[in-house]
Coordinates of C-alpha atoms and ligand atoms in Angstrom, one line a residue:
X131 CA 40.8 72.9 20.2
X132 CA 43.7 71.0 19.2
X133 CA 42.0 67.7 18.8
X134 CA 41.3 66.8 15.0
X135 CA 44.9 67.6 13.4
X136 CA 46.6 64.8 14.7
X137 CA 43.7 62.1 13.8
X138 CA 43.1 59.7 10.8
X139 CA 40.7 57.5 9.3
X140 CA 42.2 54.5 7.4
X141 CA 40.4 53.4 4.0
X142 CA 40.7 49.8 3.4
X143 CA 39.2 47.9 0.1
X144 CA 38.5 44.3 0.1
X145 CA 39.3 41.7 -2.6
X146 CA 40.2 38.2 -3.1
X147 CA 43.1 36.4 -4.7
X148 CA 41.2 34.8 -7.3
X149 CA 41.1 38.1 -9.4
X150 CA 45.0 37.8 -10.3
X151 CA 47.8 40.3 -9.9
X152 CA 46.9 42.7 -12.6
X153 CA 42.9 43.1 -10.8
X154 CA 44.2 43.6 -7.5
X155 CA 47.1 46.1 -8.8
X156 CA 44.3 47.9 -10.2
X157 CA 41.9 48.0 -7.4
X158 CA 44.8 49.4 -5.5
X159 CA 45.2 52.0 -7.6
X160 CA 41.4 53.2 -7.7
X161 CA 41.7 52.8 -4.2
X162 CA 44.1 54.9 -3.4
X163 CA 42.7 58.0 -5.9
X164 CA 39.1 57.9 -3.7
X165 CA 41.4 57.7 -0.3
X166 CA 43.3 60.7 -1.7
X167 CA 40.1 62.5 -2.7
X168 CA 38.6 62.2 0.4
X169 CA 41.5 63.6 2.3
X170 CA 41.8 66.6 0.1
X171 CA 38.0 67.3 0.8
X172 CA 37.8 70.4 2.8
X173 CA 34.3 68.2 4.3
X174 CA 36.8 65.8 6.0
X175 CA 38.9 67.5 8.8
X176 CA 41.2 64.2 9.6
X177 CA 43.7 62.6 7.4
X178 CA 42.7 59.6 5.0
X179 CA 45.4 56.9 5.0
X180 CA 45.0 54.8 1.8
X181 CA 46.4 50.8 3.4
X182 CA 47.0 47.6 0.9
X183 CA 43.8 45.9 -0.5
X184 CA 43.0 43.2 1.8
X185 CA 42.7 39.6 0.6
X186 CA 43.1 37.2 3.1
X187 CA 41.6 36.6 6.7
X188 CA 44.9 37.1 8.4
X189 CA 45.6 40.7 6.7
X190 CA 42.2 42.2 7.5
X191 CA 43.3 40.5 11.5
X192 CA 46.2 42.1 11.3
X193 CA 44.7 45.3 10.3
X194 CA 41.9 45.8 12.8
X195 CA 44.3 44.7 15.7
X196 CA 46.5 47.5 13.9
X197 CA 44.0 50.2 14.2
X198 CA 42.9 49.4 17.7
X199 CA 46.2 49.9 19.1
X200 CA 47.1 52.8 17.1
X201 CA 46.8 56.2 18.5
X202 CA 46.0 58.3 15.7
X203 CA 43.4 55.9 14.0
X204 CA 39.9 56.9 15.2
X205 CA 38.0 54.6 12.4
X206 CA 38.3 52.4 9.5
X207 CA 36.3 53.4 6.4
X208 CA 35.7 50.2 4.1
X209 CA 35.0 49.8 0.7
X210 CA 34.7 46.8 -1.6
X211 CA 35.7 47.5 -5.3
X212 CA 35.9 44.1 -6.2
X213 CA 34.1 40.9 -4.1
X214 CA 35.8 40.0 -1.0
X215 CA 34.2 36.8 0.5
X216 CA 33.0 38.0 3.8
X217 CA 33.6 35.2 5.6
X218 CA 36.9 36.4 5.9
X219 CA 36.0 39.3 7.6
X220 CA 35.1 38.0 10.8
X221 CA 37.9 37.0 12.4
X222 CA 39.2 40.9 11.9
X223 CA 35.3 42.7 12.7
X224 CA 35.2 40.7 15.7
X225 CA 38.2 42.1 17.2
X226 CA 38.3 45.8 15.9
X227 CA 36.8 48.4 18.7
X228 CA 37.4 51.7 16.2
X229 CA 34.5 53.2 14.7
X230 CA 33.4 51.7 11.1
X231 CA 32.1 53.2 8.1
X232 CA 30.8 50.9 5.2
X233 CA 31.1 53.6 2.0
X234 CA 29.4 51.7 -0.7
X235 CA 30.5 53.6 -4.0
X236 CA 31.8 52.7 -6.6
X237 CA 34.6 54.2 -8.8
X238 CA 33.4 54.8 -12.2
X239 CA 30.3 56.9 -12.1
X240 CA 28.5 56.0 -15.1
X241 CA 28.0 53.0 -16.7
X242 CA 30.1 53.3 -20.2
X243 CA 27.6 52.4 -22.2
X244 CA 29.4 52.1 -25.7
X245 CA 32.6 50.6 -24.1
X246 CA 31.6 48.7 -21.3
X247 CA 32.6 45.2 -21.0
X248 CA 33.5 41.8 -19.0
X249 CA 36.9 43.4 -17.7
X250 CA 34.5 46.3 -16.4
X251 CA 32.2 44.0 -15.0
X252 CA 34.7 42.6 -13.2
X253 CA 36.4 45.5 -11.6
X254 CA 33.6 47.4 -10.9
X255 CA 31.2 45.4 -8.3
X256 CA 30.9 47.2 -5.4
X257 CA 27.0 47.0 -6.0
X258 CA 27.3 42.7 -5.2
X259 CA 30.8 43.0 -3.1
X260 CA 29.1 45.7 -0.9
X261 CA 26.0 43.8 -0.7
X262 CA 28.1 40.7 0.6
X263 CA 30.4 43.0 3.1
X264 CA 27.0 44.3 4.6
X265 CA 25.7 40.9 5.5
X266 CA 28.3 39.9 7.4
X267 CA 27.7 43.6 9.0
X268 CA 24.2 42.7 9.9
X269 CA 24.9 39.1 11.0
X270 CA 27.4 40.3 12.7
X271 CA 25.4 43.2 14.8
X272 CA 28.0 45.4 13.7
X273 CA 26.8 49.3 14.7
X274 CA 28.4 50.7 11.5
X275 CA 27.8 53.6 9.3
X276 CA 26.5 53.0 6.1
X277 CA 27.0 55.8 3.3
X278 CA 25.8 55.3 -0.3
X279 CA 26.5 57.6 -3.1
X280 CA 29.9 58.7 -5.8
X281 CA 33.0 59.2 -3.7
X282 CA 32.9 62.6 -5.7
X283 CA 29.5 63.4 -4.9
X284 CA 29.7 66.2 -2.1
X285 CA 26.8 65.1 -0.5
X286 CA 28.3 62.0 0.0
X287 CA 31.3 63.3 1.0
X288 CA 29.4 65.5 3.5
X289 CA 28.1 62.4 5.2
X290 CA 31.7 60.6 5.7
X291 CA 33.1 63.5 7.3
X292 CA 30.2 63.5 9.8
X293 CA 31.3 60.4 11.2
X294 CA 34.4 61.6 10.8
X295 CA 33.9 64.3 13.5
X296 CA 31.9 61.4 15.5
X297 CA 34.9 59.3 15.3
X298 CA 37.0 62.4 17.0
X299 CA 34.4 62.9 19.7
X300 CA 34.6 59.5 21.0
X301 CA 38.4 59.1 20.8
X302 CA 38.0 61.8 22.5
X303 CA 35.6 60.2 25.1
X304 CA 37.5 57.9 25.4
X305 CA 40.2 59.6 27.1
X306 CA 38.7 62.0 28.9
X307 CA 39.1 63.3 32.2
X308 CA 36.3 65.5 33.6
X309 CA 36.4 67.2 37.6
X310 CA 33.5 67.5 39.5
X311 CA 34.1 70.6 41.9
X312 CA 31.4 69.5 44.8
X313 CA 28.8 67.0 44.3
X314 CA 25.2 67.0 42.5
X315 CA 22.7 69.6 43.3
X316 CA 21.3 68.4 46.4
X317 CA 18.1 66.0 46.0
X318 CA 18.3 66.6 41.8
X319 CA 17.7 63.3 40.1
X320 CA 18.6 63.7 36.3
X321 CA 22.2 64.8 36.9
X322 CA 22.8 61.9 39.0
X323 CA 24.0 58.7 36.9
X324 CA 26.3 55.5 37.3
X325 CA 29.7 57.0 36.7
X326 CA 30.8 53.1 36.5
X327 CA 28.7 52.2 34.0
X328 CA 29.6 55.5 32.2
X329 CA 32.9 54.8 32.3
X330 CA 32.2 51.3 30.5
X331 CA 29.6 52.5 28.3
X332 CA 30.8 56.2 27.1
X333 CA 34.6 56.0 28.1
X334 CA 35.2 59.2 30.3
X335 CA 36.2 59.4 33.6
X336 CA 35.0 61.7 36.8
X337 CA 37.1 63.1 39.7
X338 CA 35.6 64.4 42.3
X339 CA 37.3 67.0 44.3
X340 CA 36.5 69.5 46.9
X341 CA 36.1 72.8 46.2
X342 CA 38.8 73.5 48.5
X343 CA 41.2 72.1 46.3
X344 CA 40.2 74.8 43.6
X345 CA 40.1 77.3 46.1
X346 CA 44.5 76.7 47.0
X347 CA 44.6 77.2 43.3
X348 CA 42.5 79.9 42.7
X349 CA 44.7 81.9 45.6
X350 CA 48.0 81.6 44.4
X351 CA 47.0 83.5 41.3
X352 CA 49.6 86.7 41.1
X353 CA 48.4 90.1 40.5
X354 CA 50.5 90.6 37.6
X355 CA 47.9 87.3 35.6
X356 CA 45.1 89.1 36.7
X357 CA 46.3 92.2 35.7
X358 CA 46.9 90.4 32.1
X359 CA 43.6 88.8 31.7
X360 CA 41.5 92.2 32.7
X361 CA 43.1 93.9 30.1
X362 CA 41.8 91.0 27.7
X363 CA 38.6 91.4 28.9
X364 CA 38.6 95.0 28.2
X365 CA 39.5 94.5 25.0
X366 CA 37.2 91.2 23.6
X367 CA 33.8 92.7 25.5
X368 CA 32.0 95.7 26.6
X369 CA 32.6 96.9 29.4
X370 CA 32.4 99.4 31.7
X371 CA 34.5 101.7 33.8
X372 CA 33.1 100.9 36.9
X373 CA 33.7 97.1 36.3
X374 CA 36.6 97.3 34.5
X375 CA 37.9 99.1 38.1
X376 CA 35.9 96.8 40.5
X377 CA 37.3 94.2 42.8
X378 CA 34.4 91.6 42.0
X379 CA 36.0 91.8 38.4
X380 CA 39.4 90.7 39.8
X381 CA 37.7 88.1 42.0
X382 CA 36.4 86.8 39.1
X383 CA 39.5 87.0 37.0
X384 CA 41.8 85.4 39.6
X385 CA 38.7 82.2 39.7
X386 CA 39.3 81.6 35.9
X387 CA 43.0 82.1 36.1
X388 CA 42.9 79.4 38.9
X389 CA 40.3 77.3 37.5
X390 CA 42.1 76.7 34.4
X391 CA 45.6 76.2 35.8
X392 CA 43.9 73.3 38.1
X393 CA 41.9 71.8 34.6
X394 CA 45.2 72.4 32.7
X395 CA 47.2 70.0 35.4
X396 CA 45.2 67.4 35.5
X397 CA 44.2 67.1 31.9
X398 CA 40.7 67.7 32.4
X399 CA 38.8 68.9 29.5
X400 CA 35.7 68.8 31.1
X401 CA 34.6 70.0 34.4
X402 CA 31.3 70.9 36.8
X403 CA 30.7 73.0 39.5
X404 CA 27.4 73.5 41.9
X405 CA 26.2 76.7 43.2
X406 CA 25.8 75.0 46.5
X407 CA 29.6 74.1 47.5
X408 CA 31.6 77.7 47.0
X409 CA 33.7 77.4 49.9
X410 CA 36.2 79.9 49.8
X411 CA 35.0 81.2 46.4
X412 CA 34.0 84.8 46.4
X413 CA 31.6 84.5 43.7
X414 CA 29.8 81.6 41.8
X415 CA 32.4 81.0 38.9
X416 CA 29.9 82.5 35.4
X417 CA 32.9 84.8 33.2
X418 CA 35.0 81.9 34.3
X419 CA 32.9 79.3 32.9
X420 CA 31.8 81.0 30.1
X421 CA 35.3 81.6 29.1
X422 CA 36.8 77.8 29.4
X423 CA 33.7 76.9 28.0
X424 CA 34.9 79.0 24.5
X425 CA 38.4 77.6 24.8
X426 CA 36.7 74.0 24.3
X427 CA 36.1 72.8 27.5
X428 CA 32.7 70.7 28.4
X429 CA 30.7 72.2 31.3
X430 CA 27.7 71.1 33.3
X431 CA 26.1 73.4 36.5
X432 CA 25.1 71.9 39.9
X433 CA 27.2 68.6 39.7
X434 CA 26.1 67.7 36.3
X435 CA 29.1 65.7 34.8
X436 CA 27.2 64.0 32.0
X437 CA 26.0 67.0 30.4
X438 CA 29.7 68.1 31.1
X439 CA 31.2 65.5 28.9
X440 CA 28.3 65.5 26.2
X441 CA 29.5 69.8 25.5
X442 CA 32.9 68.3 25.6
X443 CA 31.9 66.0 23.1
X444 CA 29.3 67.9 20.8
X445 CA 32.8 70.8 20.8
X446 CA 35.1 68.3 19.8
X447 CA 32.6 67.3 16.5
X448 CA 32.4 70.8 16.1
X449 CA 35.9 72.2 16.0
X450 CA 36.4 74.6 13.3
X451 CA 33.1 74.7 12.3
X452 CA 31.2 77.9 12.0
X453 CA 28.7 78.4 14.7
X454 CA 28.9 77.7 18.6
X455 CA 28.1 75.2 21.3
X456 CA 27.2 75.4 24.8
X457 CA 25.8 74.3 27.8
X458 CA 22.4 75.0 27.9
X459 CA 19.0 74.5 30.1
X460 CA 15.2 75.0 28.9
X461 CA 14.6 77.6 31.3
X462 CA 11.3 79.7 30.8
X463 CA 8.3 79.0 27.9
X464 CA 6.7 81.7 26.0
X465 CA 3.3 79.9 25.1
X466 CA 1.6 82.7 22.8
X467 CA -0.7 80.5 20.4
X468 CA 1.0 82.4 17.4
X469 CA 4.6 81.6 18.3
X470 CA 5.5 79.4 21.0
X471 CA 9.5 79.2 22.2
X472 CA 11.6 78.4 24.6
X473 CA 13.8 80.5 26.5
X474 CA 16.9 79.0 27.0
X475 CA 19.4 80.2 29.8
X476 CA 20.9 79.3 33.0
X477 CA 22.3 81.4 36.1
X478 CA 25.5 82.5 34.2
X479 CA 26.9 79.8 32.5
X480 CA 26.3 80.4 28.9
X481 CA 29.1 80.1 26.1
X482 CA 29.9 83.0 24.4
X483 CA 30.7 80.9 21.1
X484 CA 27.4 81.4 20.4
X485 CA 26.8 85.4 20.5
X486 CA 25.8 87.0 18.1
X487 CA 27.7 90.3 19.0
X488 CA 30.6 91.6 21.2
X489 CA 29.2 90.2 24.7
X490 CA 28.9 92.4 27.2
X491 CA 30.6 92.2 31.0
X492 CA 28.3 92.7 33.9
X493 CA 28.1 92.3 37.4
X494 CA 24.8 91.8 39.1
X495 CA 23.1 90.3 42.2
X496 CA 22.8 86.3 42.0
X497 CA 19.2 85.2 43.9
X498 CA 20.7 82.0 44.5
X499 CA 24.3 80.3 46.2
X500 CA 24.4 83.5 48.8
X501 CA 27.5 84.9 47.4
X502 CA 29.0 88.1 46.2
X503 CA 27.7 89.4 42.7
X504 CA 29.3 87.5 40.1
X505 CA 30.7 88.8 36.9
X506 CA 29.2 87.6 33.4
X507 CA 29.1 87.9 29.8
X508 CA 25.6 88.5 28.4
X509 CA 24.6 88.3 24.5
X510 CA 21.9 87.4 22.5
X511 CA 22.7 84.4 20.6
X512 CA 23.1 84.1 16.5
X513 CA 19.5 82.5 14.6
X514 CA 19.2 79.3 12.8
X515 CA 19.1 76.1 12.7
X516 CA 20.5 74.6 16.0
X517 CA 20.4 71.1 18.2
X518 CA 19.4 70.0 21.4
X519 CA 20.5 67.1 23.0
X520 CA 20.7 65.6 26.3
X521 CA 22.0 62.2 28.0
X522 CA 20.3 60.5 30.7
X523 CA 20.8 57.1 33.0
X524 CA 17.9 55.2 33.1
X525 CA 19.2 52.6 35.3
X526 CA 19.8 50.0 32.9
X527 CA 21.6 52.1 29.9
X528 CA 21.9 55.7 29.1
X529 CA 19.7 57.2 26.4
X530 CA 20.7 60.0 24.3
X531 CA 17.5 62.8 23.2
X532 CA 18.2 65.0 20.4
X533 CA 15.1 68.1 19.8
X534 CA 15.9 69.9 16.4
X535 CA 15.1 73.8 17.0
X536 CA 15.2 77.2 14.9
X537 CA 16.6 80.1 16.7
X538 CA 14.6 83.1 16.3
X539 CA 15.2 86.8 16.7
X540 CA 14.7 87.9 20.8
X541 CA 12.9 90.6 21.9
X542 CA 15.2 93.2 24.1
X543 CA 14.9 91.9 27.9
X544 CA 16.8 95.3 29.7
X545 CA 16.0 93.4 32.9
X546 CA 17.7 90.0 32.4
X547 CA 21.5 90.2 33.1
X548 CA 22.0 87.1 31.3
X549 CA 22.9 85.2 28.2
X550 CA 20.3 83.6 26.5
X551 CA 18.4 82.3 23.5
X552 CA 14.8 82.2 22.0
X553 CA 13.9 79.3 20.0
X554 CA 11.5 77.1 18.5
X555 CA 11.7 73.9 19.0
X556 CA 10.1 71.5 16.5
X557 CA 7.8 69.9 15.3
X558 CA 6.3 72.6 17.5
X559 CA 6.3 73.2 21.5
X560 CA 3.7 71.2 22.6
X561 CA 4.7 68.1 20.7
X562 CA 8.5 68.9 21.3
X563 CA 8.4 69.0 24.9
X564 CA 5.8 66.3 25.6
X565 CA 7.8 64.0 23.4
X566 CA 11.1 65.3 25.3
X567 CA 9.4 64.5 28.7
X568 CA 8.1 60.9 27.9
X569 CA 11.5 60.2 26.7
X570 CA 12.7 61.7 30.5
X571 CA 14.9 64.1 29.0
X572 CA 16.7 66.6 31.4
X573 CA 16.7 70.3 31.6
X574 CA 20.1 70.7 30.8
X575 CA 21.0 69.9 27.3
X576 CA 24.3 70.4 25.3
X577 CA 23.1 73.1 22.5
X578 CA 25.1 73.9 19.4
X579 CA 24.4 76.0 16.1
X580 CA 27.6 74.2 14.4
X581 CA 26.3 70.5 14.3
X582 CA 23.4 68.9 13.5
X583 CA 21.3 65.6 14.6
X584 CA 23.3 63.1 12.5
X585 CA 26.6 64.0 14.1
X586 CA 24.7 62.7 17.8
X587 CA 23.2 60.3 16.3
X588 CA 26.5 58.9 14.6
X589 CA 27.9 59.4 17.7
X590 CA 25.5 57.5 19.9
X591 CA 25.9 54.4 17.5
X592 CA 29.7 54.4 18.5
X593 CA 28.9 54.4 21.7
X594 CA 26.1 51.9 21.4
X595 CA 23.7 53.8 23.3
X596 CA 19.7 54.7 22.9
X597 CA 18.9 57.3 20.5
X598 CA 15.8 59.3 20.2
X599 CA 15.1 61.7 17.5
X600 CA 12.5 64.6 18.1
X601 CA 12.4 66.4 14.9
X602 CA 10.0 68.0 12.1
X603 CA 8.6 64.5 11.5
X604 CA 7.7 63.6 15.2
X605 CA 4.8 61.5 15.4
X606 CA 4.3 61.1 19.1
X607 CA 2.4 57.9 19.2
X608 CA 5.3 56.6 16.9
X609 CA 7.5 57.8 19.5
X610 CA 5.8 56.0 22.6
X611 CA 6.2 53.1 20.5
X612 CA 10.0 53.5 19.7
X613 CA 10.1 53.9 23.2
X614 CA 8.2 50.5 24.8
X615 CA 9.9 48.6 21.7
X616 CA 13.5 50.1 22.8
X617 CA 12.3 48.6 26.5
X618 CA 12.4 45.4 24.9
X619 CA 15.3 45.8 22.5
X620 CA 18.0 47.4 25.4
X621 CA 16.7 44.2 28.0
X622 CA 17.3 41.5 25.4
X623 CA 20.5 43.1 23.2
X624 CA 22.8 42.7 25.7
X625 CA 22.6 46.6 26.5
X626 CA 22.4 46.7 29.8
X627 CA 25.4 48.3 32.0
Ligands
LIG824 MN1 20.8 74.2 36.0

């Protein structure tokens, strides 16, 4: 992943003329010290670019149009030390289409209780000037992160570099290129969607192409790459002799080799494939997947390109981060009254980012797709905390459902040649997967151990899309609710695409 060096938030700080030179010199100054203390922040992974204290209406213009057009900038952060008369804001807001962050701090900490005075008073009024920059917010409809605390305050800190990671994914998004190998899974519903509107709405862009197209790729692989990459997978997994030796290994190598030189030529950094369009292909692509999956691309089985780009996205806000992400489906319950979990899974394609060992390569029959027996890495996955989500087109907007879930310890399975996780999903099963249903959620989810719910939800405020939270607080007749008053809301907002 490559994505997060090269990006940078500018901090902007708001004032007015009427302070006089020596005010504004100084709200420069204090400016400057929180941008610089931000960027030094190992809890922000993009640069922070102090710019001049904005004062007029034409400035702040000239400074969102700036941003917009710049390729680096992926958000403005904005703070007012002093007050900046909002109204002068609007001309600017209205035209900016980067991400926005509203930090209200302020610089001195504490109030100085023996010293402070009128000059004090007058620097430090972030507590009215922010109150006056969030109106024009509101009025405004701005969607906007708010953050309230000390710009030294870690926790606070912690917060602005979760948007930050937002910000990435949707620049990101935004220029994204994801191949569709075949179409949808024949008669499925869920992974179908408006790739117009999605294009609008989220940014990215799908190419469909047919599998034949891989397939000229996949056979002009040379022995010599395979070769290569075999004796990389000897070394990263476990693996046998028999394997190790075995054609279907080679097969499988020569599809990754293939499948990545057609992604790499086209700029794709997403991609799906279906099970039931393999012609030509010896096996259904699983190592492959799994592996380009690791190196940061988004997946999604059987057609399922929105899935796809949300794994491309949830990787992108986690790059660098401890702890993996991957495609994922809810594929089999375990509904013991003392524990109930979810067994999560799919055919093959499961990243390896989120093992919890040295994976191990197999090959084994596949009961589906009527192809030769496919290669695959199979691991347990690391505990913890971790996040569901998934994105779904309802026909008039796309909603974004995020389950919180704990990843518990799995019982050995010597029968199931896959990779997989055990989890419990919360509040608890039965009011986890009801709400999760009502909300239409699909079986294929984007799952990671590295981010949590704000990062989706910061990122589905960018993209001014549905959000709905199913966490330790879920209160399902609240949800219904959130749901029928969301009917209304997405109808009448102007949401519809
Ligand atoms: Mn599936």
């Amino acid at each position: 992943m490559d994505t997060l060096n090269r990006m940078e938030v500018w901090f902007v700080s708001g004032s007015q003329h009427l302070y006089g030179p020596d005010t504004l010199r100084q709200v420069a100054v204090d400016s400057k010290a929180i941008a610089e203390a931000l960027g030094n922040s190992t809890k922000i992974s993009v640069r922070v670019v102090f710019k001049p204290v904005l004062t007029t209406p034409d400035s702040i213009f000239e400074l969102c149009s700036e941003a917009n057009i710049n390729k680096d900038c992926i958000g403005i952060i904005a703070w007012m030390h002093t007050f900046s008369p909002a109204k002068m804001w609007i001309k600017g807001l209205s035209v900016l289409n980067k991400p926005f962050l509203h930090f209200h701090t302020q610089l001195n900490r504490d109030i100085p209780w023996e010293t402070i005075d009128m000059d004090f008073m007058n620097l430090n009024q972030s507590a009215h000037g922010d109150r006056e920059f969030g109106f024009i917010g509101s009025r405004m409809r701005l969607n906007r992160k708010v953050v309230t605390g000390h710009w030294e305050d870690e926790e606070t800190i912690e917060r602005i570099g979760v948007w930050t990671r937002a910000a990435a994914a949707l620049d990101d998004a935004r220029r994204l290129k994801i191949a569709r190998f075949g179409d949808n899974m024949r008669d499925v519903a869920v992974t179908e969607g408006n790739k117009v509107s999605a294009q609008i709405k989220l940014g990215y862009s799908v190419y469909g192409f047919g599998v034949g197209d891989l397939v000229a790729t996949v056979n002009s692989v040379k022995e010599n790459e395979v070769n290569a990459i075999v004796e990389e997978y000897k070394s990263a997994y476990n693996v046998t002799r028999d394997v190790e030796r075995s054609e279907t290994l080679r097969d499988a190598a020569r599809i990754e080799i293939g499948m990545e030189n057609f992604l790499k030529a086209g700029n794709f950094k997403a991609f799906t494939t279906t099970f039931e369009d393999l012609h030509g292909l010896k096996q259904l692509p699983g190592l492959a997947v799994q592996r380009l999956m690791e190196k940061g691309y988004g997946f999604g089985a059987e057609g399922d390109w929105k899935t796809a780009a949300l794994v491309r996205s949830m990787k992108v806000m986690a790059a660098g981060l401890p702890g993996g992400t991957s495609f994922m489906e809810d594929y089999t319950y375990h509904l013991d009254p003392v524990g109930m979990r979810v067994l999560g899974a799919h055919m093959l394609e499961v990243c390896p980012s989120i093992s919890s060992d040295k994976p191990y390569l197999e090959v084994h029959p596949l009961s589906i797709g009527g192809k030769a027996d496919p290669a695959r890495l199979v691991f347990k996955s690391a505990t913890g905390k971790a996040i569901c989500a998934s994105l779904v087109d309802l026909g008039n907007r796309f909603r974004m459902i995020l389950n919180k879930v704990e990843v518990v310890d799995c019982p050995d399975m010597p029968n199931l040649p896959v990779a997989s996780v055990l989890w419990k999903p919360l509040p608890n099963l039965k009011t986890a997967a009801t709400a999760w249903i009502i909300a239409g959620g699909a079986h294929h989810t984007g799952f990671s151990q590295a981010i949590t719910a704000e990062y989706i939800e910061d990122f589905s405020s960018m993209l001014d899309i549905e959000y709905l939270l199913i966490d330790e607080k879920c209160d399902l007749t609240a949800f219904k609710k959130e749901i029928r008053w969301n009917e209304v809301y997405y109808n009448i907002s102007g949401g519809i695409i």
